[in-house]
CSV table of C-alpha atoms and ligand atoms in Angstrom, one decimal:
chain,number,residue,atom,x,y,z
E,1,UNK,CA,98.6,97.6,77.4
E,2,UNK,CA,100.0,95.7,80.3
E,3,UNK,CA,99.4,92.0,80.6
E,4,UNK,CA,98.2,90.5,84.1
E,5,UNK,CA,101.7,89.1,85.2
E,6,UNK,CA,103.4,92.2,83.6
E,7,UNK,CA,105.2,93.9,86.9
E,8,UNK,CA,105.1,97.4,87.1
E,9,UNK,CA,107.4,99.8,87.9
E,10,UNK,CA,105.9,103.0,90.1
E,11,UNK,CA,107.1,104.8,86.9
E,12,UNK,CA,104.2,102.9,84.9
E,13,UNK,CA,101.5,103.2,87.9
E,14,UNK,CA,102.8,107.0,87.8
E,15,UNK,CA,101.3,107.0,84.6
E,16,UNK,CA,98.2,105.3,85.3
E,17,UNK,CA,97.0,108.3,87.8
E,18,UNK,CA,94.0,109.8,86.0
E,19,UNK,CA,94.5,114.0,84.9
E,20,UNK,CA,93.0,116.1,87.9
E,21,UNK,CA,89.7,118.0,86.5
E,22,UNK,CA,91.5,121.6,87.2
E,23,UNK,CA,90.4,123.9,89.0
E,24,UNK,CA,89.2,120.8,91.7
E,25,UNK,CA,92.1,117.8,92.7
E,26,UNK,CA,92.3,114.2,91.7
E,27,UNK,CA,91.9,112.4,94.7
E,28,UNK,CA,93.1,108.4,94.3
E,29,UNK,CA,92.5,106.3,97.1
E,30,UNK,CA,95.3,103.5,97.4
E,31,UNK,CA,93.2,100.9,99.8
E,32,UNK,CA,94.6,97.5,101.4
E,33,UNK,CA,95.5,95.2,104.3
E,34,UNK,CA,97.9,96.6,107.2
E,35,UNK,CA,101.2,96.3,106.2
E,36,UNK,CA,100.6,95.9,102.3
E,37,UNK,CA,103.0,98.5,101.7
E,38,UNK,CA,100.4,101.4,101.2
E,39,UNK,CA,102.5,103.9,103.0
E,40,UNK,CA,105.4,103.2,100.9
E,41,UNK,CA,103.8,102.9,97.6
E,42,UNK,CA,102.2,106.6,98.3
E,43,UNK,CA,105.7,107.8,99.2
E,44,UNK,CA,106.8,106.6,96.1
E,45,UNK,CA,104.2,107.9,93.8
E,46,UNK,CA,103.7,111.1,94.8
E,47,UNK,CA,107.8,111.3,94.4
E,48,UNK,CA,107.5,110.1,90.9
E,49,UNK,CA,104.6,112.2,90.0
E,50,UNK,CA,105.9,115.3,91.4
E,51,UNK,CA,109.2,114.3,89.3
E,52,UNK,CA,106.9,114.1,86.2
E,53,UNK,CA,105.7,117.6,86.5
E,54,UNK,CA,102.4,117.2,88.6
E,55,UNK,CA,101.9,118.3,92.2
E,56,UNK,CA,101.1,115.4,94.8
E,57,UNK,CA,100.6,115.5,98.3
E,58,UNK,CA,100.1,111.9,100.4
E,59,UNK,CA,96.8,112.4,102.6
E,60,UNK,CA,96.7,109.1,104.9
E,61,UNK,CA,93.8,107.9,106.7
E,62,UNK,CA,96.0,107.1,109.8
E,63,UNK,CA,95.0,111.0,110.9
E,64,UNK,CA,91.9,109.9,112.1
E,65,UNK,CA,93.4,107.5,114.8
E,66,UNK,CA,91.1,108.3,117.8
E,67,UNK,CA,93.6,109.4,120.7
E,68,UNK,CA,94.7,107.4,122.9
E,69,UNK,CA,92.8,108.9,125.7
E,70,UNK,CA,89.5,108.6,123.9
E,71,UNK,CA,90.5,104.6,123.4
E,72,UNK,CA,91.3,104.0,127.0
E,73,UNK,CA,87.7,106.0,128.1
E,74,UNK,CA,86.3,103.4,125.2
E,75,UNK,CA,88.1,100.2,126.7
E,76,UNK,CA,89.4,100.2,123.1
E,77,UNK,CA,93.0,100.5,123.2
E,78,UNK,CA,93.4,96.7,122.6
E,79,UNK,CA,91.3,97.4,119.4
E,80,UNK,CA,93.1,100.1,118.2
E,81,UNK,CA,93.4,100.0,114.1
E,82,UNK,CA,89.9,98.5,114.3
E,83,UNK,CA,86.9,100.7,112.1
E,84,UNK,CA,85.7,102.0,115.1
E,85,UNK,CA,88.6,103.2,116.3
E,86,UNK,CA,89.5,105.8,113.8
E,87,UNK,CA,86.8,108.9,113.2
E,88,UNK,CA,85.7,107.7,110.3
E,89,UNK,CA,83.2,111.0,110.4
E,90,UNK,CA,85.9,113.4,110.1
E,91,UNK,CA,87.8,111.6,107.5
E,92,UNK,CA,84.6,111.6,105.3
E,93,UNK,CA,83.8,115.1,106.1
E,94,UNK,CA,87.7,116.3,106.0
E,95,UNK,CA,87.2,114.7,101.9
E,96,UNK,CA,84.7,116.2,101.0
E,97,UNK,CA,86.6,119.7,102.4
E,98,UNK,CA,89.0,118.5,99.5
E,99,UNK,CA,86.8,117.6,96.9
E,100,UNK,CA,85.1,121.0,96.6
E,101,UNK,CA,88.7,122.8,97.5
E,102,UNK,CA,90.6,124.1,94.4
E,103,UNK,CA,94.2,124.2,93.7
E,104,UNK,CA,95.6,126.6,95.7
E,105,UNK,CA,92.8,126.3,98.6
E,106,UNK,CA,94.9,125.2,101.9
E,107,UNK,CA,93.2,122.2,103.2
E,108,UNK,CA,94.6,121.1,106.5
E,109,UNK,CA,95.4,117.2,106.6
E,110,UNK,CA,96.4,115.0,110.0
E,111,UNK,CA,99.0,112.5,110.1
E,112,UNK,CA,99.8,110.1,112.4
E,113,UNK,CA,103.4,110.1,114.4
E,114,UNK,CA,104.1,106.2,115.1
E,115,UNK,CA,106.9,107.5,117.4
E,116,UNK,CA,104.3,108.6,119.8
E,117,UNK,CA,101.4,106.8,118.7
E,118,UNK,CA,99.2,109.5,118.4
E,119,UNK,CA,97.8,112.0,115.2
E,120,UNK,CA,99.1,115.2,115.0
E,121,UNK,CA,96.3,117.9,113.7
E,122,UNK,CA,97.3,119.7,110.7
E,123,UNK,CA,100.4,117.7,110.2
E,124,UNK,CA,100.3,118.6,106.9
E,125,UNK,CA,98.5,121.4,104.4
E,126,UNK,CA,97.1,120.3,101.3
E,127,UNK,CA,97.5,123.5,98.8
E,128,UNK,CA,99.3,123.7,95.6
E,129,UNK,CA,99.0,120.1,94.8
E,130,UNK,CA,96.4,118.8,92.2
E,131,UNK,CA,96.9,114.9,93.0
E,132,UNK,CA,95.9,113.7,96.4
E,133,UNK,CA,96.8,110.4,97.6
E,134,UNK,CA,94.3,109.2,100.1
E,135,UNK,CA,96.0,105.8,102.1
E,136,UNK,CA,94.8,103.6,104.1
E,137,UNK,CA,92.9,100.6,105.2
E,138,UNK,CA,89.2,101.3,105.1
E,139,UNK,CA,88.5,103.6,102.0
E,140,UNK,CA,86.5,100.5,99.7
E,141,UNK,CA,84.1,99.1,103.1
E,142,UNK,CA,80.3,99.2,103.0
E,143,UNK,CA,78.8,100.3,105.8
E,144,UNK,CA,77.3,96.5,106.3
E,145,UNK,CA,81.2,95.7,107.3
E,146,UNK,CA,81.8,98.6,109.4
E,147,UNK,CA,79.2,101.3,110.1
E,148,UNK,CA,80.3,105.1,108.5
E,149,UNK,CA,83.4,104.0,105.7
E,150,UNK,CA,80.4,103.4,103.0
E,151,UNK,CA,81.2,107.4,102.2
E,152,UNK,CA,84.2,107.3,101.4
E,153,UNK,CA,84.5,106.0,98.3
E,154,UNK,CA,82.3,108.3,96.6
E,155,UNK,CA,84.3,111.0,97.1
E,156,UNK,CA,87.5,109.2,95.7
E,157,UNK,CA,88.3,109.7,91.7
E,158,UNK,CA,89.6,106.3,91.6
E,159,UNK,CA,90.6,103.8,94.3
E,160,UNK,CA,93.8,101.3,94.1
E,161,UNK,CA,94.4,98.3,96.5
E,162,UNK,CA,97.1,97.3,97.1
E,163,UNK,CA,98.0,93.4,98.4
E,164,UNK,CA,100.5,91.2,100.0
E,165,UNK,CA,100.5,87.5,100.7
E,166,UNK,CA,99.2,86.9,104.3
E,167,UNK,CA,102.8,85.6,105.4
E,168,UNK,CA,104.8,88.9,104.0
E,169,UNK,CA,102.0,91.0,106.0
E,170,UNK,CA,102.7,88.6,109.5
E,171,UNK,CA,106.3,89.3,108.8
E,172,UNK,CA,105.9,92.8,108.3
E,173,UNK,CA,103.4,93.6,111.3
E,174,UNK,CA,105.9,91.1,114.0
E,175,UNK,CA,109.0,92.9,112.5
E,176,UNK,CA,106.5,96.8,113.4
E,177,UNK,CA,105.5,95.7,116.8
E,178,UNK,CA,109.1,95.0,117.9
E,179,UNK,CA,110.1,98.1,116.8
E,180,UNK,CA,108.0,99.6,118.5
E,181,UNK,CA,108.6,98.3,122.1
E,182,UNK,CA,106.1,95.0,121.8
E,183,UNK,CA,107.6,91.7,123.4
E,184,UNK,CA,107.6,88.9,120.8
E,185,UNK,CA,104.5,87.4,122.5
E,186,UNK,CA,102.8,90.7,122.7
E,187,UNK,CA,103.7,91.2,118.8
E,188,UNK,CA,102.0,88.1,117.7
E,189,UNK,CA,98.9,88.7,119.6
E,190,UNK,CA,98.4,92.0,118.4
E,191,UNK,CA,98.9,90.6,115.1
E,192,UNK,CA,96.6,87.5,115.1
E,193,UNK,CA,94.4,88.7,117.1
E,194,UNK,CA,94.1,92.3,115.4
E,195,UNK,CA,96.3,93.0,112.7
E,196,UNK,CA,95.2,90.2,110.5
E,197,UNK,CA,91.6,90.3,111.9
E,198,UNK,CA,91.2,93.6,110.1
E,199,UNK,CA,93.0,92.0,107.1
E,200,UNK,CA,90.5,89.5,106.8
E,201,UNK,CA,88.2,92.8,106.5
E,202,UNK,CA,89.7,94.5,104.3
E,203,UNK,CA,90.3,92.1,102.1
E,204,UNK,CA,86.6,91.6,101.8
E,205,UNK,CA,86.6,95.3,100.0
E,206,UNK,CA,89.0,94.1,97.3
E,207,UNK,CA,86.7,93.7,95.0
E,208,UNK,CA,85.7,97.2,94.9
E,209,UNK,CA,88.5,98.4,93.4
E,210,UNK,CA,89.4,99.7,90.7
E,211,UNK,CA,92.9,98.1,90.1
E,212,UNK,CA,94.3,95.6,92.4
E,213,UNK,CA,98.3,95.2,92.8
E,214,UNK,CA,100.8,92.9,94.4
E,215,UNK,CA,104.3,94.0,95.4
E,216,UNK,CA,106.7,91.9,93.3
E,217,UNK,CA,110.4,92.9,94.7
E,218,UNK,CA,111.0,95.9,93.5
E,219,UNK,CA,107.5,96.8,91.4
E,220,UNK,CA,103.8,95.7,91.3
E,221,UNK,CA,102.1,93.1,89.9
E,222,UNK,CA,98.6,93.8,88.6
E,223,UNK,CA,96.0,91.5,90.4
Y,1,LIG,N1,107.4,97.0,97.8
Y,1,LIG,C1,108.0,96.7,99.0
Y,1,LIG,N2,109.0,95.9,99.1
Y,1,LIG,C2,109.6,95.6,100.2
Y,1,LIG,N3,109.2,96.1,101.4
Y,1,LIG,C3,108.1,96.9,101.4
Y,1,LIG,C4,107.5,97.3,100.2
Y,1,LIG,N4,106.5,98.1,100.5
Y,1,LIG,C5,106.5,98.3,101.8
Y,1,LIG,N5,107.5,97.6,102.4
Y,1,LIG,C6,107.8,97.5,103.8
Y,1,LIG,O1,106.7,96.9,104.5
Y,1,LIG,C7,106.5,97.6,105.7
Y,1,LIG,C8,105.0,98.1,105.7
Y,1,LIG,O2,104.9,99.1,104.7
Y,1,LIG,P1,104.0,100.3,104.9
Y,1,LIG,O3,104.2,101.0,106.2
Y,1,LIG,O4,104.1,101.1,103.6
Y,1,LIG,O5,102.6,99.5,104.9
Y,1,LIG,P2,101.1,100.1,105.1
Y,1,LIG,O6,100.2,99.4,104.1
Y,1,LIG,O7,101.1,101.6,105.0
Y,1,LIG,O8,100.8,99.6,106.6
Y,1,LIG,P3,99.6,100.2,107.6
Y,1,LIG,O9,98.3,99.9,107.0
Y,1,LIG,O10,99.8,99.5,108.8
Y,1,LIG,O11,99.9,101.7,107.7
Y,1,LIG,C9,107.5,98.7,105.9
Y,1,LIG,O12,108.6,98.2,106.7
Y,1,LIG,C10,108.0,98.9,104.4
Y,1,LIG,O13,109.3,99.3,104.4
Y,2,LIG,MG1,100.6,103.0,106.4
Protein backbone atom coordinates (compact mmCIF):
# COMPACT_ATOMS: atom_id res chain seq x y z
CA UNK A 1 0.00 0.00 0.00
CA UNK A 2 1.28 3.44 -0.88
CA UNK A 3 0.29 6.46 1.19
CA UNK A 4 -0.96 9.78 -0.65
CA UNK A 5 2.38 11.71 -0.30
CA UNK A 6 4.32 8.41 -0.92
CA UNK A 7 6.33 9.36 -4.46
CA UNK A 8 6.60 6.78 -6.81
CA UNK A 9 9.12 5.62 -8.79
CA UNK A 10 7.96 4.48 -12.57
CA UNK A 11 9.28 1.11 -11.20
CA UNK A 12 6.19 1.18 -8.68
CA UNK A 13 3.56 2.61 -11.34
CA UNK A 14 5.27 -0.23 -13.62
CA UNK A 15 3.75 -2.43 -11.22
CA UNK A 16 0.53 -0.84 -10.96
CA UNK A 17 -0.37 -1.66 -14.83
CA UNK A 18 -3.19 -4.17 -14.65
CA UNK A 19 -2.33 -8.05 -16.47
CA UNK A 20 -3.56 -7.91 -20.18
CA UNK A 21 -6.65 -10.41 -20.49
CA UNK A 22 -4.54 -12.63 -23.29
CA UNK A 23 -5.38 -13.31 -26.16
CA UNK A 24 -6.86 -9.33 -26.38
CA UNK A 25 -4.20 -6.19 -25.00
CA UNK A 26 -4.41 -4.08 -21.94
CA UNK A 27 -4.92 -0.71 -23.13
CA UNK A 28 -4.15 2.13 -20.19
CA UNK A 29 -4.88 5.49 -21.10
CA UNK A 30 -2.45 8.07 -19.35
CA UNK A 31 -4.68 11.45 -19.70
CA UNK A 32 -3.68 15.12 -18.68
CA UNK A 33 -2.98 18.85 -19.37
CA UNK A 34 -0.33 19.70 -22.33
CA UNK A 35 2.88 19.56 -21.14
CA UNK A 36 2.18 17.33 -17.95
CA UNK A 37 4.79 15.13 -18.87
CA UNK A 38 2.55 12.43 -20.56
CA UNK A 39 4.83 11.77 -23.38
CA UNK A 40 7.70 11.21 -21.04
CA UNK A 41 5.98 9.17 -18.51
CA UNK A 42 4.77 6.66 -21.48
CA UNK A 43 8.44 6.53 -22.67
CA UNK A 44 9.29 5.61 -19.45
CA UNK A 45 6.79 2.92 -18.70
CA UNK A 46 6.69 1.09 -21.57
CA UNK A 47 10.77 0.96 -21.07
CA UNK A 48 10.26 -0.35 -17.64
CA UNK A 49 7.63 -2.76 -18.48
CA UNK A 50 9.22 -4.15 -21.41
CA UNK A 51 12.42 -4.49 -18.88
CA UNK A 52 10.03 -6.42 -16.54
CA UNK A 53 9.24 -9.06 -19.11
CA UNK A 54 5.92 -7.61 -20.72
CA UNK A 55 5.56 -6.18 -24.19
CA UNK A 56 4.55 -2.33 -24.43
CA UNK A 57 4.10 -0.22 -27.29
CA UNK A 58 3.28 3.85 -26.56
CA UNK A 59 0.07 4.61 -28.83
CA UNK A 60 -0.33 8.61 -28.52
CA UNK A 61 -3.32 10.53 -29.41
CA UNK A 62 -1.18 13.22 -31.15
CA UNK A 63 -1.72 10.87 -34.57
CA UNK A 64 -4.91 12.28 -34.98
CA UNK A 65 -3.68 15.89 -35.41
CA UNK A 66 -5.85 17.12 -38.40
CA UNK A 67 -3.24 18.20 -41.17
CA UNK A 68 -2.31 21.26 -41.52
CA UNK A 69 -3.95 21.72 -44.74
CA UNK A 70 -7.34 20.60 -43.42
CA UNK A 71 -6.74 23.50 -40.42
CA UNK A 72 -5.93 26.26 -42.74
CA UNK A 73 -9.29 25.18 -45.11
CA UNK A 74 -10.99 25.22 -41.31
CA UNK A 75 -9.48 28.73 -40.32
CA UNK A 76 -8.24 26.61 -37.47
CA UNK A 77 -4.68 26.63 -37.48
CA UNK A 78 -4.59 29.26 -34.58
CA UNK A 79 -6.71 26.47 -32.73
CA UNK A 80 -4.67 23.73 -33.38
CA UNK A 81 -4.40 21.25 -30.05
CA UNK A 82 -8.01 22.28 -29.58
CA UNK A 83 -10.80 19.01 -29.53
CA UNK A 84 -11.92 19.87 -32.73
CA UNK A 85 -8.79 19.80 -34.19
CA UNK A 86 -7.69 16.39 -33.85
CA UNK A 87 -10.11 13.36 -35.59
CA UNK A 88 -11.39 12.34 -32.65
CA UNK A 89 -13.54 9.76 -35.04
CA UNK A 90 -10.57 7.90 -36.15
CA UNK A 91 -8.88 7.78 -32.80
CA UNK A 92 -12.11 6.16 -31.32
CA UNK A 93 -12.61 3.88 -34.27
CA UNK A 94 -8.55 3.18 -34.65
CA UNK A 95 -9.25 1.75 -30.45
CA UNK A 96 -11.68 -0.16 -30.95
CA UNK A 97 -9.35 -1.81 -34.07
CA UNK A 98 -7.18 -2.52 -30.92
CA UNK A 99 -9.48 -3.68 -28.50
CA UNK A 100 -10.82 -6.60 -30.55
CA UNK A 101 -7.06 -7.17 -32.13
CA UNK A 102 -5.08 -9.95 -30.44
CA UNK A 103 -1.47 -10.27 -29.73
CA UNK A 104 0.13 -10.78 -32.62
CA UNK A 105 -2.62 -8.90 -34.91
CA UNK A 106 -0.57 -5.74 -36.59
CA UNK A 107 -2.53 -2.75 -35.77
CA UNK A 108 -1.22 0.32 -37.55
CA UNK A 109 -0.83 3.42 -35.11
CA UNK A 110 0.03 7.28 -36.26
CA UNK A 111 2.32 9.49 -34.59
CA UNK A 112 2.97 12.83 -34.78
CA UNK A 113 6.54 14.36 -36.08
CA UNK A 114 6.82 17.88 -34.00
CA UNK A 115 9.80 18.54 -36.43
CA UNK A 116 7.38 19.07 -39.14
CA UNK A 117 4.30 19.49 -37.39
CA UNK A 118 2.32 17.10 -39.06
CA UNK A 119 1.13 13.04 -38.22
CA UNK A 120 2.75 10.50 -40.04
CA UNK A 121 0.26 7.47 -40.95
CA UNK A 122 1.38 4.20 -39.74
CA UNK A 123 4.25 5.68 -37.82
CA UNK A 124 4.25 2.82 -35.84
CA UNK A 125 2.67 -0.99 -35.84
CA UNK A 126 1.14 -2.24 -32.79
CA UNK A 127 1.84 -6.31 -32.91
CA UNK A 128 3.52 -8.35 -30.46
CA UNK A 129 2.87 -6.12 -27.60
CA UNK A 130 0.19 -6.95 -24.95
CA UNK A 131 0.31 -3.37 -23.07
CA UNK A 132 -0.76 -0.41 -25.02
CA UNK A 133 -0.20 2.97 -23.81
CA UNK A 134 -2.85 5.32 -25.05
CA UNK A 135 -1.46 9.30 -24.36
CA UNK A 136 -2.80 12.16 -24.57
CA UNK A 137 -4.93 15.05 -23.70
CA UNK A 138 -8.62 14.23 -24.27
CA UNK A 139 -9.11 10.40 -23.48
CA UNK A 140 -11.41 11.15 -19.84
CA UNK A 141 -13.95 14.34 -21.78
CA UNK A 142 -17.64 13.90 -22.03
CA UNK A 143 -19.07 14.74 -24.99
CA UNK A 144 -20.93 17.85 -23.04
CA UNK A 145 -17.08 19.32 -23.07
CA UNK A 146 -16.12 18.49 -26.49
CA UNK A 147 -18.49 16.69 -28.88
CA UNK A 148 -17.03 12.85 -29.98
CA UNK A 149 -14.11 12.11 -26.89
CA UNK A 150 -17.20 10.67 -24.71
CA UNK A 151 -16.01 7.17 -26.55
CA UNK A 152 -13.02 6.86 -25.64
CA UNK A 153 -12.94 6.02 -22.42
CA UNK A 154 -14.92 2.90 -22.72
CA UNK A 155 -12.56 1.35 -24.73
CA UNK A 156 -9.61 2.02 -22.21
CA UNK A 157 -8.87 -0.79 -19.41
CA UNK A 158 -7.84 1.85 -17.08
CA UNK A 159 -7.06 5.48 -17.52
CA UNK A 160 -4.17 7.52 -15.45
CA UNK A 161 -3.87 11.43 -15.41
CA UNK A 162 -1.27 12.74 -15.02
CA UNK A 163 -0.75 16.64 -13.51
CA UNK A 164 1.59 19.46 -13.14
CA UNK A 165 1.21 22.75 -11.37
CA UNK A 166 -0.07 25.39 -13.83
CA UNK A 167 3.41 27.38 -13.65
CA UNK A 168 5.71 24.09 -14.53
CA UNK A 169 3.09 23.59 -17.51
CA UNK A 170 3.65 27.75 -18.66
CA UNK A 171 7.23 26.95 -18.26
CA UNK A 172 7.25 23.87 -20.14
CA UNK A 173 4.88 25.07 -23.17
CA UNK A 174 7.16 28.84 -23.43
CA UNK A 175 10.36 26.69 -23.20
CA UNK A 176 8.25 24.16 -26.55
CA UNK A 177 7.23 27.13 -28.57
CA UNK A 178 10.78 28.60 -28.70
CA UNK A 179 12.08 25.59 -29.72
CA UNK A 180 10.11 25.31 -32.19
CA UNK A 181 10.63 28.63 -34.07
CA UNK A 182 7.80 30.87 -31.97
CA UNK A 183 9.01 34.51 -30.94
CA UNK A 184 8.68 35.04 -27.20
CA UNK A 185 5.50 36.99 -27.77
CA UNK A 186 4.15 34.51 -30.19
CA UNK A 187 5.06 31.69 -27.40
CA UNK A 188 3.04 33.27 -24.71
CA UNK A 189 0.00 33.79 -26.78
CA UNK A 190 -0.16 30.45 -27.93
CA UNK A 191 0.17 29.46 -24.48
CA UNK A 192 -2.51 31.73 -22.74
CA UNK A 193 -4.53 31.88 -25.24
CA UNK A 194 -4.49 28.04 -26.23
CA UNK A 195 -2.27 25.86 -24.38
CA UNK A 196 -3.70 26.57 -20.98
CA UNK A 197 -7.19 27.16 -22.37
CA UNK A 198 -7.27 23.44 -23.19
CA UNK A 199 -5.73 22.87 -19.74
CA UNK A 200 -8.49 24.39 -18.09
CA UNK A 201 -10.40 21.54 -20.13
CA UNK A 202 -8.83 18.99 -19.39
CA UNK A 203 -8.47 19.41 -16.10
CA UNK A 204 -12.18 19.43 -15.82
CA UNK A 205 -11.80 15.45 -16.78
CA UNK A 206 -9.57 14.76 -13.79
CA UNK A 207 -11.95 13.44 -11.91
CA UNK A 208 -12.62 10.61 -14.17
CA UNK A 209 -9.69 8.93 -13.52
CA UNK A 210 -8.73 6.26 -12.20
CA UNK A 211 -5.41 7.34 -10.50
CA UNK A 212 -4.24 10.83 -10.56
CA UNK A 213 -0.31 11.65 -10.29
CA UNK A 214 1.95 14.59 -9.91
CA UNK A 215 5.54 14.65 -11.16
CA UNK A 216 7.69 15.09 -7.97
CA UNK A 217 11.49 15.44 -9.46
CA UNK A 218 12.40 12.43 -10.36
CA UNK A 219 9.02 10.17 -9.62
CA UNK A 220 5.21 10.69 -9.04
CA UNK A 221 3.19 11.67 -6.43
CA UNK A 222 -0.23 10.11 -6.20
CA UNK A 223 -3.01 12.78 -6.27
N1 LIG B 1 9.00 14.08 -14.65
C1 LIG B 1 9.55 15.09 -15.33
N2 LIG B 1 10.52 15.85 -14.78
C2 LIG B 1 11.05 16.89 -15.46
N3 LIG B 1 10.71 17.24 -16.73
C3 LIG B 1 9.77 16.51 -17.33
C4 LIG B 1 9.14 15.41 -16.67
N4 LIG B 1 8.22 14.89 -17.51
C5 LIG B 1 8.29 15.62 -18.63
N5 LIG B 1 9.21 16.59 -18.53
C6 LIG B 1 9.56 17.58 -19.56
O1 LIG B 1 8.40 18.38 -19.80
C7 LIG B 1 8.24 18.65 -21.18
C8 LIG B 1 6.87 18.16 -21.62
O2 LIG B 1 6.85 16.74 -21.47
P1 LIG B 1 6.00 15.83 -22.44
O3 LIG B 1 6.28 16.17 -23.86
O4 LIG B 1 6.19 14.44 -21.99
O5 LIG B 1 4.53 16.35 -22.05
P2 LIG B 1 3.12 15.94 -22.67
O6 LIG B 1 2.18 15.84 -21.52
O7 LIG B 1 3.27 14.76 -23.53
O8 LIG B 1 2.76 17.22 -23.53
P3 LIG B 1 1.70 17.32 -24.76
O9 LIG B 1 0.33 17.14 -24.20
O10 LIG B 1 1.81 18.72 -25.22
O11 LIG B 1 2.09 16.29 -25.76
C9 LIG B 1 9.39 17.96 -21.89
O12 LIG B 1 10.39 18.91 -22.12
C10 LIG B 1 9.87 16.92 -20.90
O13 LIG B 1 11.23 16.65 -21.02
MG1 LIG C 1 2.93 14.49 -25.54
Amino acid sequence: MSTAREVLSVRDLARRVPAAHAPGRLLLGLAGPPGAGKSTLARRLCAELTGAGRVAVVAPMDGYHLRNDVLRARNAVARKGEPDTFDAAGFVADLRLLRRSRIGEPVPWPLFDRAVDEPTPAGVIVRDEDVVLVEGNYLLLTDAQAPGWAEVRPLLDACWYLDSPRAVLTERLLARHLRGGRSPEQAMVKVTDSDLRNAELVAASRGRADLVLTGCGAGYRIG
